[in-house]
mmCIF file of C-alpha atoms in Angstrom:
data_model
loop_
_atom_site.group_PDB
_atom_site.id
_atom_site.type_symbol
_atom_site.label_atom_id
_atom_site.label_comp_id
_atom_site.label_asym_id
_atom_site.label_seq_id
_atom_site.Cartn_x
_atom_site.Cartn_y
_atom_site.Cartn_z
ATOM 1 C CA UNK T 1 89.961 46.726 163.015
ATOM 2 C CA UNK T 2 87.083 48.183 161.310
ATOM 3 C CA UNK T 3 88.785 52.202 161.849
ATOM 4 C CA UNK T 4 92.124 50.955 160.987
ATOM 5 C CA UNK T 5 90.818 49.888 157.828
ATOM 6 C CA UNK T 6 89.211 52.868 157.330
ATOM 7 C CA UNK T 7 91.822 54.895 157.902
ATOM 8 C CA UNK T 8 94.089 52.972 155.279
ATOM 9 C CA UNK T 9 91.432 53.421 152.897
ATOM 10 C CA UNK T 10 91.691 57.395 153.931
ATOM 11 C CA UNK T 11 95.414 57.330 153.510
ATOM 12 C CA UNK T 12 95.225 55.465 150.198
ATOM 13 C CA UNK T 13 92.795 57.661 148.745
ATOM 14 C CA UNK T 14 94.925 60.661 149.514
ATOM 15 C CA UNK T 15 97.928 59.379 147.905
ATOM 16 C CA UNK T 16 95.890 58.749 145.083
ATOM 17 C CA UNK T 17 94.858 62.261 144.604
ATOM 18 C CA UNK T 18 98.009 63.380 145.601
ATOM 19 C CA UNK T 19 99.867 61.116 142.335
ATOM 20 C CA UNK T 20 96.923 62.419 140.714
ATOM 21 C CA UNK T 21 98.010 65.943 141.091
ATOM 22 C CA UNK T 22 101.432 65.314 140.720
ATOM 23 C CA UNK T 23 100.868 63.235 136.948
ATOM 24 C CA UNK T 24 98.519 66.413 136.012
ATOM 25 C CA UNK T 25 101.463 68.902 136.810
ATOM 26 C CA UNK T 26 103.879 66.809 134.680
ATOM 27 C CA UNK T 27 101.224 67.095 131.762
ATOM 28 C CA UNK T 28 100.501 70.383 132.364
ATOM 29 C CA UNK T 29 101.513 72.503 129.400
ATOM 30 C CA UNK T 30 104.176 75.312 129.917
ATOM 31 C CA UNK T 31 103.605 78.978 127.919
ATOM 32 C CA UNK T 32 105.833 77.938 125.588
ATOM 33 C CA UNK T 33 103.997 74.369 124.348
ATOM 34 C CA UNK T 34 100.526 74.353 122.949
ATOM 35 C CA UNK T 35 100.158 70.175 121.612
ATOM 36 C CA UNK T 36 100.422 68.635 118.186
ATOM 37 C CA UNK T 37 101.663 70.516 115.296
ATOM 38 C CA UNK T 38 99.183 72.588 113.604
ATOM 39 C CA UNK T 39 98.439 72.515 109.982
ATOM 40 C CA UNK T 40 100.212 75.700 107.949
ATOM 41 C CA UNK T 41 102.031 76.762 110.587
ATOM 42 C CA UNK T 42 105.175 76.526 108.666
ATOM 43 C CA UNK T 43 103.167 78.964 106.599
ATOM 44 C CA UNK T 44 102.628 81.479 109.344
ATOM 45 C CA UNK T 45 105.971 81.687 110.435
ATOM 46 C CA UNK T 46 106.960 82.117 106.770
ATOM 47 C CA UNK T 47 104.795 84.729 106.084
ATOM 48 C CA UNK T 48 105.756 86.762 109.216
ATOM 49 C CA UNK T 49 109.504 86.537 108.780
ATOM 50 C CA UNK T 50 108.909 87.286 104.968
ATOM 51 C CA UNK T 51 106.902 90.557 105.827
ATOM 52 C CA UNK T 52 109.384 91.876 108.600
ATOM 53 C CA UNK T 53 112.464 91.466 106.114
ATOM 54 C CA UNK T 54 111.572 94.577 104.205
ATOM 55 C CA UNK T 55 110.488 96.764 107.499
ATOM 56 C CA UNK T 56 114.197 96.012 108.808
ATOM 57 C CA UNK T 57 115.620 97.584 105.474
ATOM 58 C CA UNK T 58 113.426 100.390 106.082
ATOM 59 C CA UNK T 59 114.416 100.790 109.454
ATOM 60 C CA UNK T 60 117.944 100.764 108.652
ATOM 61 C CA UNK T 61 117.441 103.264 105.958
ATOM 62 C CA UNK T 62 115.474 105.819 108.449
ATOM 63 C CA UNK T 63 118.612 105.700 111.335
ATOM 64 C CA UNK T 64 121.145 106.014 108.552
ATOM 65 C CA UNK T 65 119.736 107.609 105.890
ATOM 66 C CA UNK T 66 120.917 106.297 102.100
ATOM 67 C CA UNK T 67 122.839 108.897 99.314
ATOM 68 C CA UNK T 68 123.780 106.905 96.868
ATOM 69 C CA UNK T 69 120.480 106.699 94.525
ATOM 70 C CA UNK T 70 119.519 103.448 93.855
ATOM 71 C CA UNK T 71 119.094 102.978 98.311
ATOM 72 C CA UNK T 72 117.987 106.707 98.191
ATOM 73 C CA UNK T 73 115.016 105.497 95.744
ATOM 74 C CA UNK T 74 113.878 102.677 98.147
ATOM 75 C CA UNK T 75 114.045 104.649 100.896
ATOM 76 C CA UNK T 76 111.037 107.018 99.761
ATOM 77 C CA UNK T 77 109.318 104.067 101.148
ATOM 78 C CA UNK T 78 110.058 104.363 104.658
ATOM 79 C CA UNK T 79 106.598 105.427 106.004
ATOM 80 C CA UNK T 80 105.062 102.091 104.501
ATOM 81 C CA UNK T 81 107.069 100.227 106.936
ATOM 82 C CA UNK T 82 104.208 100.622 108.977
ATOM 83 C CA UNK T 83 102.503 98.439 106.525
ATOM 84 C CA UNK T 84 104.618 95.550 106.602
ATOM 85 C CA UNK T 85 105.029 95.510 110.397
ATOM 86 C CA UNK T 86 101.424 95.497 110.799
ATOM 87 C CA UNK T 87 100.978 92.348 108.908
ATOM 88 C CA UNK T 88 103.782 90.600 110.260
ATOM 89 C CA UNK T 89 102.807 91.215 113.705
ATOM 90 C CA UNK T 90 99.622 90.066 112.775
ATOM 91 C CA UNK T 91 101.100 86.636 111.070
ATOM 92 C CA UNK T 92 103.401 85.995 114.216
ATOM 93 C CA UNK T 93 100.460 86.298 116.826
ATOM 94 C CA UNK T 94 98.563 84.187 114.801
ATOM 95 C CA UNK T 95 101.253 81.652 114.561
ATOM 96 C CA UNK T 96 101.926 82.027 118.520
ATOM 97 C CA UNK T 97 98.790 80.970 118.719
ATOM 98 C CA UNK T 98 99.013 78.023 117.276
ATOM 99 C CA UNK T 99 102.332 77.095 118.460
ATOM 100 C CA UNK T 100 104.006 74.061 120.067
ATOM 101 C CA UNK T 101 106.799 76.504 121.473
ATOM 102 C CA UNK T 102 106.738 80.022 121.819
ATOM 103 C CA UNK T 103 109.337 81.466 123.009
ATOM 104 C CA UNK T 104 111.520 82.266 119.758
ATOM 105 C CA UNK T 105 107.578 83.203 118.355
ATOM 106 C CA UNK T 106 107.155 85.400 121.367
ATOM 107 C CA UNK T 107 110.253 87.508 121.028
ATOM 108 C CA UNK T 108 109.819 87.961 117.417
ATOM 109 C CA UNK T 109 106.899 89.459 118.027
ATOM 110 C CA UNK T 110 107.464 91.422 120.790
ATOM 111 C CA UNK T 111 110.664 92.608 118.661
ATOM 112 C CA UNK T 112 107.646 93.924 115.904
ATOM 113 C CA UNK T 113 105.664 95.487 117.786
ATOM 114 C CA UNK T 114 108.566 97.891 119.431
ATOM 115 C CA UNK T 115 109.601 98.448 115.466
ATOM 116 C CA UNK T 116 106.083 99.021 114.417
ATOM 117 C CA UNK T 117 105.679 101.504 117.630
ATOM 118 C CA UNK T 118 108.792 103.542 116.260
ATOM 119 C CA UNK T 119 107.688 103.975 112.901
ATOM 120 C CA UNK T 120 104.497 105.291 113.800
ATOM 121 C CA UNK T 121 106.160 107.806 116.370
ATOM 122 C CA UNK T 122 107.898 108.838 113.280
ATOM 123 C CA UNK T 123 105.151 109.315 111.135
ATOM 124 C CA UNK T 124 103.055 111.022 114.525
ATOM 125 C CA UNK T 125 103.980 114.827 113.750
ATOM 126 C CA UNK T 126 101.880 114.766 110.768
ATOM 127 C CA UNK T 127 99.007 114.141 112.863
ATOM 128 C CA UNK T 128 99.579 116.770 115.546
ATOM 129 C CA UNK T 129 99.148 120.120 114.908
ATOM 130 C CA UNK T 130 102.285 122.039 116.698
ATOM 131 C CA UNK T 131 99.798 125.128 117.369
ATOM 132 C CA UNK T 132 102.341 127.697 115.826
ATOM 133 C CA UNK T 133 99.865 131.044 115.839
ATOM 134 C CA UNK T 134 99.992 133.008 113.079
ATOM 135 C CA UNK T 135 100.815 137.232 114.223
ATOM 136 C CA UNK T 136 99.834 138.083 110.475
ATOM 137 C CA UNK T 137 97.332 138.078 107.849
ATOM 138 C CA UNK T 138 97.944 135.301 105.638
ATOM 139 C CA UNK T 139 98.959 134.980 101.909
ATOM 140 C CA UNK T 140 98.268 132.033 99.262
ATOM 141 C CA UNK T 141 101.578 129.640 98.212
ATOM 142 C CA UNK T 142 100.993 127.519 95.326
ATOM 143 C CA UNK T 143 103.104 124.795 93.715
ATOM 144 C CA UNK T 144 102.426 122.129 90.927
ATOM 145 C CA UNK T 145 104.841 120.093 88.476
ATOM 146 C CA UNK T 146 103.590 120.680 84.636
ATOM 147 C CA UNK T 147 105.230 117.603 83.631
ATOM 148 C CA UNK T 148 106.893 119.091 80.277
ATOM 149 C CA UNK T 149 104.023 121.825 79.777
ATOM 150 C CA UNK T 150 101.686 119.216 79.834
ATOM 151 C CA UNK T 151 99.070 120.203 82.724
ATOM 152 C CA UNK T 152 95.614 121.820 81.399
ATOM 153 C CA UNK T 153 96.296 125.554 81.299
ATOM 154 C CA UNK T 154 92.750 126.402 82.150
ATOM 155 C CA UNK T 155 92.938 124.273 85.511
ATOM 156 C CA UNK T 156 96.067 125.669 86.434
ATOM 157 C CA UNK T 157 94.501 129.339 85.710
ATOM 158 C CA UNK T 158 91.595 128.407 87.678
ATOM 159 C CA UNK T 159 94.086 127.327 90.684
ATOM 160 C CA UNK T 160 96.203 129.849 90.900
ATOM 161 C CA UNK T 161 93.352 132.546 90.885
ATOM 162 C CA UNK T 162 93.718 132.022 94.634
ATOM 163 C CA UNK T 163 97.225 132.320 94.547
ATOM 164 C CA UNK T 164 99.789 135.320 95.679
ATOM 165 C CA UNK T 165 102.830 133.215 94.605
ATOM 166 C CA UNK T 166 103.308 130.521 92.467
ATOM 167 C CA UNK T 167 106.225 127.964 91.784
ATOM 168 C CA UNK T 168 105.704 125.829 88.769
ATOM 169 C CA UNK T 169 108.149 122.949 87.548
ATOM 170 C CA UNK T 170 108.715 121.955 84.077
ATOM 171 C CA UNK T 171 107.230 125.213 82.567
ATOM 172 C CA UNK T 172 107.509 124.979 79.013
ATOM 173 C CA UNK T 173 107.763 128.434 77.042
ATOM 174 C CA UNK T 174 104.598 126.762 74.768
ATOM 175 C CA UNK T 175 102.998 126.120 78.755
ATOM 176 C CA UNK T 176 103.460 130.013 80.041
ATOM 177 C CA UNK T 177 102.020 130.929 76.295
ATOM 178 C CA UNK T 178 98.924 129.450 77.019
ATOM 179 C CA UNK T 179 98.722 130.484 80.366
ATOM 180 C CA UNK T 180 98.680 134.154 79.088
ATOM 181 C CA UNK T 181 95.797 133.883 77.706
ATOM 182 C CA UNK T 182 93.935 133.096 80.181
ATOM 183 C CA UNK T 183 95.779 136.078 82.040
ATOM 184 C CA UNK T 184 98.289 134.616 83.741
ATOM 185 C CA UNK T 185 100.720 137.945 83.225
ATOM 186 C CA UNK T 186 98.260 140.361 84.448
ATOM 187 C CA UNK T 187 97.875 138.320 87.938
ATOM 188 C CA UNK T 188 101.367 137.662 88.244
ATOM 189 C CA UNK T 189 103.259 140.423 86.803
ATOM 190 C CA UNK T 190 106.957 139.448 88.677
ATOM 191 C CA UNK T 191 108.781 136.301 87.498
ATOM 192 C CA UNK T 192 112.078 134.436 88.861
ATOM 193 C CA UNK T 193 113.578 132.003 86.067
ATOM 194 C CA UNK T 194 112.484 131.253 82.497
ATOM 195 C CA UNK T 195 110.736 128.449 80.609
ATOM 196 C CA UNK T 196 112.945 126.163 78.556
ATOM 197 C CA UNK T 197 111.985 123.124 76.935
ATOM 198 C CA UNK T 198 112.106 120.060 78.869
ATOM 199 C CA UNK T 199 112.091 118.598 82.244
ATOM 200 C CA UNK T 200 114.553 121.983 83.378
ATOM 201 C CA UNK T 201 112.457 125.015 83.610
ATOM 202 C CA UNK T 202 111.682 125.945 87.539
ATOM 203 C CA UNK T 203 109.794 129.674 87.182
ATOM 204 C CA UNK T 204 108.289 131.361 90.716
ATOM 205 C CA UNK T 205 105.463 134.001 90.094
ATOM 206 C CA UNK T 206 103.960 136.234 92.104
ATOM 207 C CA UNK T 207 101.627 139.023 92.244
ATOM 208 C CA UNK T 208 103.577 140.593 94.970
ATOM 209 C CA UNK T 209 107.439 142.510 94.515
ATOM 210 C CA UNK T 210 110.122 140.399 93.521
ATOM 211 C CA UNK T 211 113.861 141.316 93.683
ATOM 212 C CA UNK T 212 117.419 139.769 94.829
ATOM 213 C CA UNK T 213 116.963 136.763 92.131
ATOM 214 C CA UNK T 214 119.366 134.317 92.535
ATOM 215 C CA UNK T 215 119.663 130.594 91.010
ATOM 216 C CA UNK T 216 121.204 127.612 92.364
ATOM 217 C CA UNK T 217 124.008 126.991 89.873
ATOM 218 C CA UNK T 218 124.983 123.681 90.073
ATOM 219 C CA UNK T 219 121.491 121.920 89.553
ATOM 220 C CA UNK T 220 120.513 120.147 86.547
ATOM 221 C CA UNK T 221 116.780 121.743 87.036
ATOM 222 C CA UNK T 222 116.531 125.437 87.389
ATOM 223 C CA UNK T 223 116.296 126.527 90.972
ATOM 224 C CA UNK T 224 115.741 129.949 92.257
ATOM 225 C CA UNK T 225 116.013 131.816 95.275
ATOM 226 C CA UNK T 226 114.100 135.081 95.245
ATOM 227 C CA UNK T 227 112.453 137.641 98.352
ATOM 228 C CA UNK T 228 108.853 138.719 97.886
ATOM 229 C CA UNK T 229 107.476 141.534 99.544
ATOM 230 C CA UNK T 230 104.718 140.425 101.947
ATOM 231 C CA UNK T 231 102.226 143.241 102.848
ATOM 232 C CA UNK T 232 102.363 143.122 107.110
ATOM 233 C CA UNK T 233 105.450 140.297 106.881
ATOM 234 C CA UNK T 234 108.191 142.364 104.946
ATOM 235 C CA UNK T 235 110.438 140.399 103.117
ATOM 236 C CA UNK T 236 110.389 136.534 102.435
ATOM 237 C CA UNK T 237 113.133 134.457 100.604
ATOM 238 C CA UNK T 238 111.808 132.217 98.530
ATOM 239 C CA UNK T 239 113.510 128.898 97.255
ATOM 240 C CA UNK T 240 111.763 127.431 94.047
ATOM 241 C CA UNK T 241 113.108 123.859 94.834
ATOM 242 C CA UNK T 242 113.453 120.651 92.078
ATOM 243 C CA UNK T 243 116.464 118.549 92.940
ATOM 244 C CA UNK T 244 117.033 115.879 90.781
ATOM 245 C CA UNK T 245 114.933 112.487 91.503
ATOM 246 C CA UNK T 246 117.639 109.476 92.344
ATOM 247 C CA UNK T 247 117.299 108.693 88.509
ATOM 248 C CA UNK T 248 119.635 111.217 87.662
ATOM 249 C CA UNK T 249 122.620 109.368 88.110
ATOM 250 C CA UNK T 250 126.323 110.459 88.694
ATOM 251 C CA UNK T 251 124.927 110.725 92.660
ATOM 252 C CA UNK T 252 123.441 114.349 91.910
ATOM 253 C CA UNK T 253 120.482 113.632 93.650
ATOM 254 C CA UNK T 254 122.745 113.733 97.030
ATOM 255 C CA UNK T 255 124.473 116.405 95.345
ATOM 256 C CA UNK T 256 121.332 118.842 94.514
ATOM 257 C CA UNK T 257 119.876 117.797 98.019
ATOM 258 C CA UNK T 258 123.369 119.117 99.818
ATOM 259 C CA UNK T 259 122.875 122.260 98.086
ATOM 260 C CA UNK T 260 119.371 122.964 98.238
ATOM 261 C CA UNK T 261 120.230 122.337 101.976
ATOM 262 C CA UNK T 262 122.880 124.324 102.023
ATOM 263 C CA UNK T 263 121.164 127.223 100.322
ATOM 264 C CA UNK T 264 118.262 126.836 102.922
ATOM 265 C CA UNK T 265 120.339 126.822 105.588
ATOM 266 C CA UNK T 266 121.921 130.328 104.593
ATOM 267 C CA UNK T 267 118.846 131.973 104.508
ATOM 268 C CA UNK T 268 117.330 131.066 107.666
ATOM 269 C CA UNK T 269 117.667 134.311 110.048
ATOM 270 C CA UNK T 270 114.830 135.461 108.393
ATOM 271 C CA UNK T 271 110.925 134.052 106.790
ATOM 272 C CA UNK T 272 111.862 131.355 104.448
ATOM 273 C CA UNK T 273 109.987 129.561 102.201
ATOM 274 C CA UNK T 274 110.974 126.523 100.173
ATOM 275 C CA UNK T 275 107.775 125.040 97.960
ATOM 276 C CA UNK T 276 108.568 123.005 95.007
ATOM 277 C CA UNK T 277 109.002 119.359 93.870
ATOM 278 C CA UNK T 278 111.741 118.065 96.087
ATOM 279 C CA UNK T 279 111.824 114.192 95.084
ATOM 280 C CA UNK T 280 111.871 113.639 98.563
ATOM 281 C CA UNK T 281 109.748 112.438 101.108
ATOM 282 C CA UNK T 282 110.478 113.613 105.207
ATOM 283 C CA UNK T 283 112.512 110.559 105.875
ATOM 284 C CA UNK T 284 115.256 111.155 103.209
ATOM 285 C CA UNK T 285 118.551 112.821 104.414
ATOM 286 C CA UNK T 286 118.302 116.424 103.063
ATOM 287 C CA UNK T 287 114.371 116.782 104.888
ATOM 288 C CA UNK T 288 115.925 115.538 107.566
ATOM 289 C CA UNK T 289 118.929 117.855 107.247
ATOM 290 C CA UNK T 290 116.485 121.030 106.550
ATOM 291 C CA UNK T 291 113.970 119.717 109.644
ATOM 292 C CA UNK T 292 116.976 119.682 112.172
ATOM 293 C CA UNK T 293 118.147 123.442 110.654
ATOM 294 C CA UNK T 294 114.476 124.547 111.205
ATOM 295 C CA UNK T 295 112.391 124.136 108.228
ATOM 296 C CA UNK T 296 108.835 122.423 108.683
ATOM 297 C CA UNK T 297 106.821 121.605 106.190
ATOM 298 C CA UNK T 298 102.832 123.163 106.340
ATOM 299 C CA UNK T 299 101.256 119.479 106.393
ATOM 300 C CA UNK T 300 103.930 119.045 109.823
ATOM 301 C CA UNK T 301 102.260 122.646 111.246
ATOM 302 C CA UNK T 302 98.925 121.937 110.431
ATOM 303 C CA UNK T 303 98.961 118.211 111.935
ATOM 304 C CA UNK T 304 97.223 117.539 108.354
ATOM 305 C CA UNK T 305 98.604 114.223 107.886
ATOM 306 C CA UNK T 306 100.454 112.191 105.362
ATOM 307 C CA UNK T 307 99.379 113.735 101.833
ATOM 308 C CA UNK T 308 101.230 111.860 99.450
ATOM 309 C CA UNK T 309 101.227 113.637 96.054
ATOM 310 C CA UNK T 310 103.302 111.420 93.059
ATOM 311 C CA UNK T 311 101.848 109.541 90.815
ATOM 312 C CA UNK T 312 98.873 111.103 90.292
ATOM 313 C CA UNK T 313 96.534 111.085 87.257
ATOM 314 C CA UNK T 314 96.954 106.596 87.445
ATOM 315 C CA UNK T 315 95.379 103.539 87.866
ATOM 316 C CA UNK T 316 97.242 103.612 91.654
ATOM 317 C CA UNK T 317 96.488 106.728 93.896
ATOM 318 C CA UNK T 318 99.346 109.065 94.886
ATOM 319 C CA UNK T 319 102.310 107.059 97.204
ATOM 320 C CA UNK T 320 104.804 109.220 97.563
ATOM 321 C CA UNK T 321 104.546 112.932 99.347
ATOM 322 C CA UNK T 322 107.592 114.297 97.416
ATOM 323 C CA UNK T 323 105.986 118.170 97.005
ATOM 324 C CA UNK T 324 105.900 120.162 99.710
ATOM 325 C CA UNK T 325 105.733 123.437 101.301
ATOM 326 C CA UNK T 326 108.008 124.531 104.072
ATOM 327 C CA UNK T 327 108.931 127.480 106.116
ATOM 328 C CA UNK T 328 111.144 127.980 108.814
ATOM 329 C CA UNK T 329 110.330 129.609 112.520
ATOM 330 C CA UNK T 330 109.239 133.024 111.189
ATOM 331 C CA UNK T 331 106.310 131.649 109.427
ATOM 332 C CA UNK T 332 103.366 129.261 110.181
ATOM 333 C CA UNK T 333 100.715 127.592 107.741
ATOM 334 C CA UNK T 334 96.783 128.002 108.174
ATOM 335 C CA UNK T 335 95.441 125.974 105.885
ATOM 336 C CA UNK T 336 97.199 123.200 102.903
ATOM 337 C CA UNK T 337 95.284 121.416 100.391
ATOM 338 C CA UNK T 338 96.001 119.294 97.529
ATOM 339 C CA UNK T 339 94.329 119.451 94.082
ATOM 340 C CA UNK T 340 94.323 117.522 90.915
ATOM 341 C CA UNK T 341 95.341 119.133 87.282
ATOM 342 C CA UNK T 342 94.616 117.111 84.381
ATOM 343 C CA UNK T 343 97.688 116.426 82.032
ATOM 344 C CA UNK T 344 100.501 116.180 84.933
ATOM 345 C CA UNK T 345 101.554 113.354 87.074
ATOM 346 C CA UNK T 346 101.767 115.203 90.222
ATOM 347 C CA UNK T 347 98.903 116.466 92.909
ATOM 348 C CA UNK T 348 99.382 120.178 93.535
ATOM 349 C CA UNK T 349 99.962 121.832 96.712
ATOM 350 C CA UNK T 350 97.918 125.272 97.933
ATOM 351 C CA UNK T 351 99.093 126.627 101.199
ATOM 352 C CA UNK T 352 98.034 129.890 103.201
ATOM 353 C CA UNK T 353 101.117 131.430 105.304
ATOM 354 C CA UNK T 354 101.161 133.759 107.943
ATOM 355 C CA UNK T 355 104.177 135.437 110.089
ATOM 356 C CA UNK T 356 104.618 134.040 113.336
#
């Protein structure tokens, strides 16, 4: 009697641990349920979603690039989608966290990351040097937007002391005045284009030979296409670059892109060289068009980074890398660097190039 009591008592117990078991599974909470509501979780969410809106523009603009200006203009801020996917990454985790169900939260996020992943494969190249070895000795490229005449004459002097050619935007006749007398003729005795009043004038110098000038007619800005002879290189064509900025209207910053492209693309079976203010960064169309035809910019060679270069000379640092320096297979870079002028509103660009 006594072990068949027992052995209810076993049984009982058993089941008991067993319904135990069985209530704790039904309670147990799945991935996707975390408890009560959290406080400012609506916030969270919001936040996230409100942050990834903009990165999806971005996106969209980067796999089908924009022409038409006013999308054109947004789209020179591509590379901050990185920015925007970061934080909303960061929002959604945080709201996953705290989440009563998170499925929708976990694909959402999981949809950011991949997003933020691409942009920063985009942006990668900047980083890594491509190794290109130079076969030559090098010479000194130099670029810089005057902004009207405006930059300090001495510091642009001082500058382009190092310099073997030199493309400067928005020369002003009054500008190139001043620069002679701090010399400027005497170190660069050849000249492609001629300063104008206003926002027009594009004018390459160079210390070296300078012949076959040619401009690019249908541009609102002066550019020029010109060869220089480079001691150990031979000749290099030159393009002295300032399409119009997407405030031009009338879609002539597509148009001046096309044929800056175009006029690139024609001169590619041999060194090329396009420096200049381009009012582009390398997710726009036309440095996408001139990448895939075999230009590179020197900050792309060198692995340098992102060097953004507009506005400078502001409350804000430089956001935009719209100057650059690019040569095609025949060449390689050795060294870029920017500097600061006073009296302009763009960072200038100093380059060494070699023959490949």
């Amino acid at each position: 009697m006594v072990r068949s009591l027992a052995a209810v008592e076993g049984t009982a117990t058993v089941l008991s641990q067993r319904q135990r078991r069985r209530d704790a599974a039904r309670t147990r909470q799945g991935w996707d349920t975390y408890g009560p509501a959290r406080p400012f979780q609506g916030l969270w969410v919001g936040l996230a979603v409100l942050l990834l809106l903009p990165g999806l523009v971005l996106t969209a603009m980067r796999l089908v690039p924009p022409t038409d200006d006013a999308p054109a203009l947004v789209a020179s801020f591509i590379s901050y989608a990185v920015l925007t996917y970061l934080l909303s990454f960061g929002c959604f985790v945080v709201a996953l966290l705290r989440a009563r169900r998170r499925a929708v939260l976990g694909m959402l996020s999981g949809i950011t990351a991949v997003l933020l992943v691409c942009h920063i494969c985009w942006l990668a190249p900047l980083f890594r040097a491509d190794h290109r070895q130079p076969r030559t000795d090098s010479f000194a490229v130099m670029t810089l937007n005057l902004l009207h005449g405006q930059a300090d004459s001495g510091a642009v002097m001082q500058r382009a002391r190092a310099a073997d050619v030199v493309v400067l935007l928005e020369a002003t006749d009054s500008s190139i005045t001043d620069l002679d007398r701090y010399g400027w003729s005497e170190r660069f005795p050849f000249s492609a284009g001629k300063p104008q009043q206003g926002a027009e004038s594009t004018v390459v110098f160079s210390r070296l030979p300078m012949s076959e000038q040619a401009s690019l007619s249908r541009s609102q800005a002066q550019q020029w296409i010109a060869t220089v002879s480079v001691p150990q290189i031979g000749p290099v064509r030159v393009i002295a670059a300032h399409p119009c900025n997407p405030y031009c209207g009338q879609n002539r910053w597509h148009s001046e892109h096309q044929e800056l492209a175009d006029a690139a693309a024609a001169n590619m079976g041999q060194p090329l060289l396009v420096a200049g203010d381009l009012n582009a960064v390398e997710d726009h169309k036309s440095m996408l068009v001139m990448r895939r035809d075999g230009l590179k910019s020197a900050t792309d060679i060198l692995g340098a980074g992102w060097l953004p270069t507009y506005p400078s000379g502001r409350s804000i640092p430089p956001l935009l890398p719209i100057d650059h320096i690019l040569v095609n297979r025949f060449l390689t870079a050795t060294s870029i660097e920017r500097f600061e002028v006073a009296g302009t509103d763009h960072l200038g660009l100093m380059a060494r190039i070699a023959g490949t």
